JSON list of C-alpha atoms and ligand atoms in Angstrom, two decimals:
[
{"chain": "A", "resi": 1220, "resn": "MET", "atom": "CA", "xyz": [99.45, 79.50, 82.18]},
{"chain": "A", "resi": 1221, "resn": "LYS", "atom": "CA", "xyz": [101.04, 82.61, 83.86]},
{"chain": "A", "resi": 1222, "resn": "ARG", "atom": "CA", "xyz": [98.92, 85.81, 84.70]},
{"chain": "A", "resi": 1223, "resn": "ALA", "atom": "CA", "xyz": [100.73, 88.13, 86.41]},
{"chain": "A", "resi": 1224, "resn": "LEU", "atom": "CA", "xyz": [98.76, 91.35, 87.84]},
{"chain": "A", "resi": 1225, "resn": "CYS", "atom": "CA", "xyz": [99.66, 95.42, 87.22]},
{"chain": "A", "resi": 1226, "resn": "PRO", "atom": "CA", "xyz": [98.21, 96.86, 90.07]},
{"chain": "A", "resi": 1227, "resn": "GLY", "atom": "CA", "xyz": [97.52, 100.69, 90.81]},
{"chain": "A", "resi": 1228, "resn": "THR", "atom": "CA", "xyz": [95.59, 103.82, 90.65]},
{"chain": "A", "resi": 1229, "resn": "PHE", "atom": "CA", "xyz": [96.56, 105.25, 87.53]},
{"chain": "A", "resi": 1230, "resn": "ASP", "atom": "CA", "xyz": [94.93, 108.34, 88.10]},
{"chain": "A", "resi": 1231, "resn": "PRO", "atom": "CA", "xyz": [96.24, 108.40, 85.42]},
{"chain": "A", "resi": 1232, "resn": "MET", "atom": "CA", "xyz": [97.91, 106.09, 82.81]},
{"chain": "A", "resi": 1233, "resn": "THR", "atom": "CA", "xyz": [101.10, 107.27, 81.48]},
{"chain": "A", "resi": 1234, "resn": "ASN", "atom": "CA", "xyz": [103.62, 105.92, 79.46]},
{"chain": "A", "resi": 1235, "resn": "GLY", "atom": "CA", "xyz": [105.90, 104.49, 82.94]},
{"chain": "A", "resi": 1236, "resn": "HIS", "atom": "CA", "xyz": [103.22, 102.66, 83.52]},
{"chain": "A", "resi": 1237, "resn": "LEU", "atom": "CA", "xyz": [102.77, 101.53, 79.81]},
{"chain": "A", "resi": 1238, "resn": "ASP", "atom": "CA", "xyz": [105.85, 100.41, 79.06]},
{"chain": "A", "resi": 1239, "resn": "VAL", "atom": "CA", "xyz": [105.87, 98.04, 82.80]},
{"chain": "A", "resi": 1240, "resn": "ILE", "atom": "CA", "xyz": [102.58, 96.47, 81.53]},
{"chain": "A", "resi": 1241, "resn": "VAL", "atom": "CA", "xyz": [104.19, 96.07, 77.65]},
{"chain": "A", "resi": 1242, "resn": "ARG", "atom": "CA", "xyz": [107.24, 94.96, 79.19]},
{"chain": "A", "resi": 1243, "resn": "ALA", "atom": "CA", "xyz": [104.93, 92.50, 81.50]},
{"chain": "A", "resi": 1244, "resn": "ALA", "atom": "CA", "xyz": [103.10, 91.04, 78.59]},
{"chain": "A", "resi": 1245, "resn": "CYS", "atom": "CA", "xyz": [105.98, 89.91, 77.00]},
{"chain": "A", "resi": 1246, "resn": "ILE", "atom": "CA", "xyz": [106.74, 87.79, 80.57]},
{"chain": "A", "resi": 1247, "resn": "PHE", "atom": "CA", "xyz": [103.46, 86.17, 81.07]},
{"chain": "A", "resi": 1248, "resn": "ASP", "atom": "CA", "xyz": [101.17, 84.81, 78.94]},
{"chain": "A", "resi": 1249, "resn": "GLU", "atom": "CA", "xyz": [97.99, 87.26, 80.27]},
{"chain": "A", "resi": 1250, "resn": "VAL", "atom": "CA", "xyz": [98.50, 90.57, 82.23]},
{"chain": "A", "resi": 1251, "resn": "VAL", "atom": "CA", "xyz": [95.49, 92.08, 84.07]},
{"chain": "A", "resi": 1252, "resn": "VAL", "atom": "CA", "xyz": [95.49, 95.29, 85.23]},
{"chain": "A", "resi": 1253, "resn": "ALA", "atom": "CA", "xyz": [94.23, 96.00, 88.56]},
{"chain": "A", "resi": 1254, "resn": "VAL", "atom": "CA", "xyz": [92.82, 99.70, 88.99]},
{"chain": "A", "resi": 1255, "resn": "ALA", "atom": "CA", "xyz": [92.36, 100.81, 92.44]},
{"chain": "A", "resi": 1256, "resn": "THR", "atom": "CA", "xyz": [88.73, 102.29, 93.84]},
{"chain": "A", "resi": 1257, "resn": "SER", "atom": "CA", "xyz": [90.34, 104.27, 96.00]},
{"chain": "A", "resi": 1258, "resn": "PRO", "atom": "CA", "xyz": [94.25, 105.45, 95.71]},
{"chain": "A", "resi": 1259, "resn": "ASP", "atom": "CA", "xyz": [95.88, 104.76, 99.13]},
{"chain": "A", "resi": 1260, "resn": "LYS", "atom": "CA", "xyz": [97.44, 108.65, 98.40]},
{"chain": "A", "resi": 1261, "resn": "GLY", "atom": "CA", "xyz": [96.25, 111.86, 99.70]},
{"chain": "A", "resi": 1262, "resn": "GLY", "atom": "CA", "xyz": [93.48, 113.79, 97.79]},
{"chain": "A", "resi": 1263, "resn": "GLY", "atom": "CA", "xyz": [90.37, 112.08, 96.24]},
{"chain": "A", "resi": 1264, "resn": "PRO", "atom": "CA", "xyz": [91.54, 111.26, 92.48]},
{"chain": "A", "resi": 1265, "resn": "LEU", "atom": "CA", "xyz": [91.13, 113.55, 88.57]},
{"chain": "A", "resi": 1266, "resn": "PHE", "atom": "CA", "xyz": [89.55, 110.79, 87.38]},
{"chain": "A", "resi": 1267, "resn": "SER", "atom": "CA", "xyz": [86.51, 108.67, 88.79]},
{"chain": "A", "resi": 1268, "resn": "VAL", "atom": "CA", "xyz": [87.70, 104.79, 88.61]},
{"chain": "A", "resi": 1269, "resn": "ASP", "atom": "CA", "xyz": [85.38, 103.81, 85.66]},
{"chain": "A", "resi": 1270, "resn": "GLU", "atom": "CA", "xyz": [87.18, 106.19, 83.88]},
{"chain": "A", "resi": 1271, "resn": "ARG", "atom": "CA", "xyz": [90.58, 105.15, 84.90]},
{"chain": "A", "resi": 1272, "resn": "VAL", "atom": "CA", "xyz": [89.29, 101.37, 83.42]},
{"chain": "A", "resi": 1273, "resn": "ARG", "atom": "CA", "xyz": [88.52, 103.17, 80.67]},
{"chain": "A", "resi": 1274, "resn": "MET", "atom": "CA", "xyz": [91.29, 105.04, 79.35]},
{"chain": "A", "resi": 1275, "resn": "ALA", "atom": "CA", "xyz": [93.69, 102.21, 80.56]},
{"chain": "A", "resi": 1276, "resn": "SER", "atom": "CA", "xyz": [91.46, 99.89, 78.37]},
{"chain": "A", "resi": 1277, "resn": "GLU", "atom": "CA", "xyz": [91.77, 102.09, 75.48]},
{"chain": "A", "resi": 1278, "resn": "ALA", "atom": "CA", "xyz": [95.69, 102.29, 75.63]},
{"chain": "A", "resi": 1279, "resn": "THR", "atom": "CA", "xyz": [96.03, 98.09, 75.70]},
{"chain": "A", "resi": 1280, "resn": "ALA", "atom": "CA", "xyz": [93.76, 97.56, 73.13]},
{"chain": "A", "resi": 1281, "resn": "HIS", "atom": "CA", "xyz": [96.65, 96.15, 71.14]},
{"chain": "A", "resi": 1282, "resn": "LEU", "atom": "CA", "xyz": [98.13, 93.75, 74.11]},
{"chain": "A", "resi": 1283, "resn": "SER", "atom": "CA", "xyz": [96.27, 90.74, 72.84]},
{"chain": "A", "resi": 1284, "resn": "ASN", "atom": "CA", "xyz": [97.60, 89.23, 76.65]},
{"chain": "A", "resi": 1285, "resn": "VAL", "atom": "CA", "xyz": [96.54, 92.57, 78.57]},
{"chain": "A", "resi": 1286, "resn": "SER", "atom": "CA", "xyz": [93.11, 93.21, 80.58]},
{"chain": "A", "resi": 1287, "resn": "VAL", "atom": "CA", "xyz": [91.35, 95.93, 82.93]},
{"chain": "A", "resi": 1288, "resn": "ARG", "atom": "CA", "xyz": [89.61, 95.89, 86.14]},
{"chain": "A", "resi": 1289, "resn": "PRO", "atom": "CA", "xyz": [88.90, 98.12, 88.50]},
{"chain": "A", "resi": 1290, "resn": "PHE", "atom": "CA", "xyz": [89.47, 96.49, 92.94]},
{"chain": "A", "resi": 1291, "resn": "ASP", "atom": "CA", "xyz": [88.64, 97.23, 95.71]},
{"chain": "A", "resi": 1292, "resn": "SER", "atom": "CA", "xyz": [89.81, 94.20, 98.08]},
{"chain": "A", "resi": 1293, "resn": "LEU", "atom": "CA", "xyz": [93.33, 93.54, 99.18]},
{"chain": "A", "resi": 1294, "resn": "LEU", "atom": "CA", "xyz": [95.05, 92.65, 96.25]},
{"chain": "A", "resi": 1295, "resn": "VAL", "atom": "CA", "xyz": [96.50, 89.28, 96.85]},
{"chain": "A", "resi": 1296, "resn": "ASP", "atom": "CA", "xyz": [92.33, 88.56, 97.35]},
{"chain": "A", "resi": 1297, "resn": "LEU", "atom": "CA", "xyz": [92.48, 90.07, 93.88]},
{"chain": "A", "resi": 1298, "resn": "ALA", "atom": "CA", "xyz": [95.34, 87.85, 93.05]},
{"chain": "A", "resi": 1299, "resn": "ARG", "atom": "CA", "xyz": [94.22, 84.30, 94.23]},
{"chain": "A", "resi": 1300, "resn": "GLN", "atom": "CA", "xyz": [90.65, 85.51, 92.85]},
{"chain": "A", "resi": 1301, "resn": "VAL", "atom": "CA", "xyz": [91.80, 86.27, 89.17]},
{"chain": "A", "resi": 1302, "resn": "HIS", "atom": "CA", "xyz": [94.29, 83.18, 89.43]},
{"chain": "A", "resi": 1303, "resn": "ALA", "atom": "CA", "xyz": [97.37, 85.27, 88.88]},
{"chain": "A", "resi": 1304, "resn": "THR", "atom": "CA", "xyz": [100.81, 84.58, 90.66]},
{"chain": "A", "resi": 1305, "resn": "VAL", "atom": "CA", "xyz": [103.01, 87.50, 89.97]},
{"chain": "A", "resi": 1306, "resn": "ILE", "atom": "CA", "xyz": [102.15, 90.99, 90.84]},
{"chain": "A", "resi": 1307, "resn": "VAL", "atom": "CA", "xyz": [104.23, 92.94, 88.39]},
{"chain": "A", "resi": 1308, "resn": "LYS", "atom": "CA", "xyz": [105.93, 96.71, 89.95]},
{"chain": "A", "resi": 1309, "resn": "GLY", "atom": "CA", "xyz": [107.79, 99.32, 88.21]},
{"chain": "A", "resi": 1310, "resn": "LEU", "atom": "CA", "xyz": [110.31, 100.75, 90.06]},
{"chain": "A", "resi": 1311, "resn": "ARG", "atom": "CA", "xyz": [111.76, 104.41, 88.68]},
{"chain": "A", "resi": 1312, "resn": "ALA", "atom": "CA", "xyz": [114.44, 106.22, 90.98]},
{"chain": "A", "resi": 1313, "resn": "VAL", "atom": "CA", "xyz": [114.99, 104.87, 94.74]},
{"chain": "A", "resi": 1314, "resn": "THR", "atom": "CA", "xyz": [112.55, 107.30, 96.00]},
{"chain": "A", "resi": 1315, "resn": "ASP", "atom": "CA", "xyz": [109.71, 104.51, 94.89]},
{"chain": "A", "resi": 1316, "resn": "PHE", "atom": "CA", "xyz": [111.68, 101.45, 96.77]},
{"chain": "A", "resi": 1317, "resn": "GLU", "atom": "CA", "xyz": [110.68, 102.52, 100.14]},
{"chain": "A", "resi": 1318, "resn": "ARG", "atom": "CA", "xyz": [106.96, 102.48, 99.46]},
{"chain": "A", "resi": 1319, "resn": "GLU", "atom": "CA", "xyz": [107.17, 99.32, 97.54]},
{"chain": "A", "resi": 1320, "resn": "PHE", "atom": "CA", "xyz": [109.20, 97.33, 99.78]},
{"chain": "A", "resi": 1321, "resn": "GLN", "atom": "CA", "xyz": [106.67, 97.95, 102.27]},
{"chain": "A", "resi": 1322, "resn": "MET", "atom": "CA", "xyz": [104.10, 96.65, 100.25]},
{"chain": "A", "resi": 1323, "resn": "ALA", "atom": "CA", "xyz": [105.43, 93.68, 98.50]},
{"chain": "A", "resi": 1324, "resn": "GLN", "atom": "CA", "xyz": [106.74, 93.10, 102.20]},
{"chain": "A", "resi": 1325, "resn": "LEU", "atom": "CA", "xyz": [103.33, 93.22, 103.34]},
{"chain": "A", "resi": 1326, "resn": "ASN", "atom": "CA", "xyz": [101.92, 91.00, 99.99]},
{"chain": "A", "resi": 1327, "resn": "TYR", "atom": "CA", "xyz": [104.38, 88.23, 101.28]},
{"chain": "A", "resi": 1328, "resn": "ARG", "atom": "CA", "xyz": [103.12, 87.71, 104.57]},
{"chain": "A", "resi": 1329, "resn": "LEU", "atom": "CA", "xyz": [99.57, 88.32, 103.14]},
{"chain": "A", "resi": 1330, "resn": "ASP", "atom": "CA", "xyz": [100.11, 85.27, 101.16]},
{"chain": "A", "resi": 1331, "resn": "ASP", "atom": "CA", "xyz": [103.33, 83.76, 100.76]},
{"chain": "A", "resi": 1332, "resn": "ALA", "atom": "CA", "xyz": [102.05, 81.96, 97.25]},
{"chain": "A", "resi": 1333, "resn": "ILE", "atom": "CA", "xyz": [102.08, 85.45, 95.06]},
{"chain": "A", "resi": 1334, "resn": "GLU", "atom": "CA", "xyz": [105.59, 86.92, 94.85]},
{"chain": "A", "resi": 1335, "resn": "THR", "atom": "CA", "xyz": [106.39, 91.07, 93.65]},
{"chain": "A", "resi": 1336, "resn": "LEU", "atom": "CA", "xyz": [108.54, 90.85, 90.78]},
{"chain": "A", "resi": 1337, "resn": "PHE", "atom": "CA", "xyz": [110.04, 94.36, 89.88]},
{"chain": "A", "resi": 1338, "resn": "ILE", "atom": "CA", "xyz": [110.25, 96.07, 86.80]},
{"chain": "A", "resi": 1339, "resn": "VAL", "atom": "CA", "xyz": [112.70, 99.10, 86.54]},
{"chain": "A", "resi": 1340, "resn": "SER", "atom": "CA", "xyz": [112.04, 101.93, 84.32]},
{"chain": "A", "resi": 1341, "resn": "VAL", "atom": "CA", "xyz": [113.15, 102.62, 82.11]},
{"chain": "A", "resi": 1342, "resn": "PRO", "atom": "CA", "xyz": [115.21, 106.24, 82.48]},
{"chain": "A", "resi": 1343, "resn": "GLU", "atom": "CA", "xyz": [112.88, 108.49, 80.28]},
{"chain": "A", "resi": 1344, "resn": "TYR", "atom": "CA", "xyz": [110.08, 107.31, 82.20]},
{"chain": "A", "resi": 1345, "resn": "MET", "atom": "CA", "xyz": [112.56, 107.28, 85.40]},
{"chain": "A", "resi": 1346, "resn": "TYR", "atom": "CA", "xyz": [111.09, 111.00, 86.96]},
{"chain": "A", "resi": 1347, "resn": "LEU", "atom": "CA", "xyz": [107.36, 110.47, 84.94]},
{"chain": "A", "resi": 1348, "resn": "SER", "atom": "CA", "xyz": [104.70, 110.16, 87.71]},
{"chain": "A", "resi": 1349, "resn": "SER", "atom": "CA", "xyz": [100.26, 110.58, 87.76]},
{"chain": "A", "resi": 1350, "resn": "SER", "atom": "CA", "xyz": [101.21, 113.38, 90.04]},
{"chain": "A", "resi": 1351, "resn": "ALA", "atom": "CA", "xyz": [103.28, 115.31, 87.67]},
{"chain": "A", "resi": 1352, "resn": "VAL", "atom": "CA", "xyz": [101.05, 114.81, 84.46]},
{"chain": "A", "resi": 1353, "resn": "LYS", "atom": "CA", "xyz": [98.74, 116.28, 86.36]},
{"chain": "A", "resi": 1354, "resn": "GLN", "atom": "CA", "xyz": [100.58, 119.18, 87.47]},
{"chain": "A", "resi": 1355, "resn": "ILE", "atom": "CA", "xyz": [101.93, 120.14, 83.82]},
{"chain": "A", "resi": 1356, "resn": "ALA", "atom": "CA", "xyz": [98.03, 119.59, 82.21]},
{"chain": "A", "resi": 1357, "resn": "GLY", "atom": "CA", "xyz": [97.00, 121.75, 85.28]},
{"chain": "A", "resi": 1358, "resn": "HIS", "atom": "CA", "xyz": [98.73, 124.53, 84.51]},
{"chain": "A", "resi": 1359, "resn": "GLY", "atom": "CA", "xyz": [98.43, 124.30, 80.47]},
{"chain": "A", "resi": 1360, "resn": "GLY", "atom": "CA", "xyz": [101.82, 122.13, 79.75]},
{"chain": "A", "resi": 1361, "resn": "SER", "atom": "CA", "xyz": [101.94, 120.12, 77.34]},
{"chain": "A", "resi": 1362, "resn": "VAL", "atom": "CA", "xyz": [102.32, 116.73, 78.03]},
{"chain": "A", "resi": 1363, "resn": "GLU", "atom": "CA", "xyz": [102.35, 114.66, 74.87]},
{"chain": "A", "resi": 1364, "resn": "GLY", "atom": "CA", "xyz": [105.01, 111.78, 74.74]},
{"chain": "A", "resi": 1365, "resn": "LEU", "atom": "CA", "xyz": [104.05, 111.34, 78.53]},
{"chain": "A", "resi": 1366, "resn": "VAL", "atom": "CA", "xyz": [101.04, 109.71, 78.15]},
{"chain": "A", "resi": 1367, "resn": "PRO", "atom": "CA", "xyz": [99.13, 107.93, 76.13]},
{"chain": "A", "resi": 1368, "resn": "ALA", "atom": "CA", "xyz": [97.32, 109.79, 73.37]},
{"chain": "A", "resi": 1369, "resn": "ASN", "atom": "CA", "xyz": [94.04, 109.31, 74.77]},
{"chain": "A", "resi": 1370, "resn": "VAL", "atom": "CA", "xyz": [94.71, 109.92, 78.83]},
{"chain": "A", "resi": 1371, "resn": "ASN", "atom": "CA", "xyz": [96.24, 113.12, 76.96]},
{"chain": "A", "resi": 1372, "resn": "GLU", "atom": "CA", "xyz": [92.87, 114.51, 75.33]},
{"chain": "A", "resi": 1373, "resn": "ARG", "atom": "CA", "xyz": [91.23, 113.79, 78.56]},
{"chain": "A", "resi": 1374, "resn": "LEU", "atom": "CA", "xyz": [93.71, 115.28, 80.30]},
{"chain": "A", "resi": 1375, "resn": "VAL", "atom": "CA", "xyz": [93.68, 118.57, 78.19]},
{"chain": "A", "resi": 1376, "resn": "GLU", "atom": "CA", "xyz": [88.93, 118.11, 78.01]},
{"chain": "A", "resi": 1377, "resn": "ARG", "atom": "CA", "xyz": [89.04, 117.76, 81.93]},
{"chain": "A", "resi": 1378, "resn": "LEU", "atom": "CA", "xyz": [91.94, 120.14, 82.90]},
{"chain": "A", "resi": 1379, "resn": "GLY", "atom": "CA", "xyz": [92.65, 122.30, 79.22]},
{"chain": "A", "resi": 1380, "resn": "GLN", "atom": "CA", "xyz": [95.82, 122.82, 77.61]},
{"chain": "A", "resi": 1381, "resn": "GLY", "atom": "CA", "xyz": [98.38, 125.57, 76.51]},
{"chain": "A", "resi": 1382, "resn": "ARG", "atom": "CA", "xyz": [95.85, 128.21, 77.82]},
{"chain": "B", "resi": 70, "resn": "PNS", "atom": "O1", "xyz": [99.53, 103.54, 92.12]},
{"chain": "B", "resi": 70, "resn": "PNS", "atom": "P1", "xyz": [99.72, 102.66, 93.07]},
{"chain": "B", "resi": 70, "resn": "PNS", "atom": "O2", "xyz": [99.55, 103.98, 94.11]},
{"chain": "B", "resi": 70, "resn": "PNS", "atom": "O3", "xyz": [101.68, 102.50, 93.13]},
{"chain": "B", "resi": 70, "resn": "PNS", "atom": "O4", "xyz": [98.84, 101.33, 93.55]},
{"chain": "B", "resi": 70, "resn": "PNS", "atom": "C1", "xyz": [98.96, 101.00, 94.86]},
{"chain": "B", "resi": 70, "resn": "PNS", "atom": "C2", "xyz": [98.49, 100.27, 94.93]},
{"chain": "B", "resi": 70, "resn": "PNS", "atom": "C3", "xyz": [96.82, 100.24, 94.44]},
{"chain": "B", "resi": 70, "resn": "PNS", "atom": "C4", "xyz": [98.68, 98.93, 94.35]},
{"chain": "B", "resi": 70, "resn": "PNS", "atom": "C5", "xyz": [98.28, 99.54, 96.08]},
{"chain": "B", "resi": 70, "resn": "PNS", "atom": "O5", "xyz": [97.21, 101.03, 96.99]},
{"chain": "B", "resi": 70, "resn": "PNS", "atom": "C6", "xyz": [96.85, 98.53, 96.78]},
{"chain": "B", "resi": 70, "resn": "PNS", "atom": "O6", "xyz": [97.86, 96.72, 96.31]},
{"chain": "B", "resi": 70, "resn": "PNS", "atom": "N1", "xyz": [96.03, 98.44, 97.55]},
{"chain": "B", "resi": 70, "resn": "PNS", "atom": "C7", "xyz": [95.00, 97.80, 98.01]},
{"chain": "B", "resi": 70, "resn": "PNS", "atom": "C8", "xyz": [94.98, 96.99, 99.06]},
{"chain": "B", "resi": 70, "resn": "PNS", "atom": "C9", "xyz": [96.19, 96.00, 99.87]},
{"chain": "B", "resi": 70, "resn": "PNS", "atom": "O7", "xyz": [95.71, 94.70, 99.66]},
{"chain": "B", "resi": 70, "resn": "PNS", "atom": "N2", "xyz": [96.92, 96.47, 100.85]},
{"chain": "B", "resi": 70, "resn": "PNS", "atom": "C10", "xyz": [98.21, 95.35, 101.22]},
{"chain": "B", "resi": 70, "resn": "PNS", "atom": "C11", "xyz": [99.10, 96.13, 100.65]},
{"chain": "B", "resi": 70, "resn": "PNS", "atom": "S1", "xyz": [100.19, 98.05, 101.33]}
]
């Protein structure tokens, strides 16, 4: 039984995240999507951790081997707690590489029994990010097709759209 962790802030989950989760769910027996309570990037999240967990759970409800949970600890501690041996992250353009490389190195140093595996983004989501989605929706633009339908609804409720 191989269990993987797909961690992130997911503020909110995009179709790029979902694509990586679906592909991880094809490789591993089980995938735990781990939603970080507090983002490590500047600024507070738009959605509370409960809202982010709910949106991610709805968007992955069709995947029988995927579960979603919040976390507020070191990632390697959560991996040990849920018996996951692999951390799966998506890689988009080279701009992601340095930060992801640093996190992978530090996680390996913290626990060398846990591997980091990168899944390369499909070209259509290469430049997609949660921040870009929030910026577009915040200015009234449409993010349909860039985020799961349930996330689109929440974004419209929270930020408005097509004003
Ligand atoms: O969506 P993101 O910003 O890429 O997610 C980053 C996340 C949540 C995976 C990362 O910040 C994280 O693992 N936080 C937990 C704290 C931790 O374990 N830090 C040590 C590795 S740098």
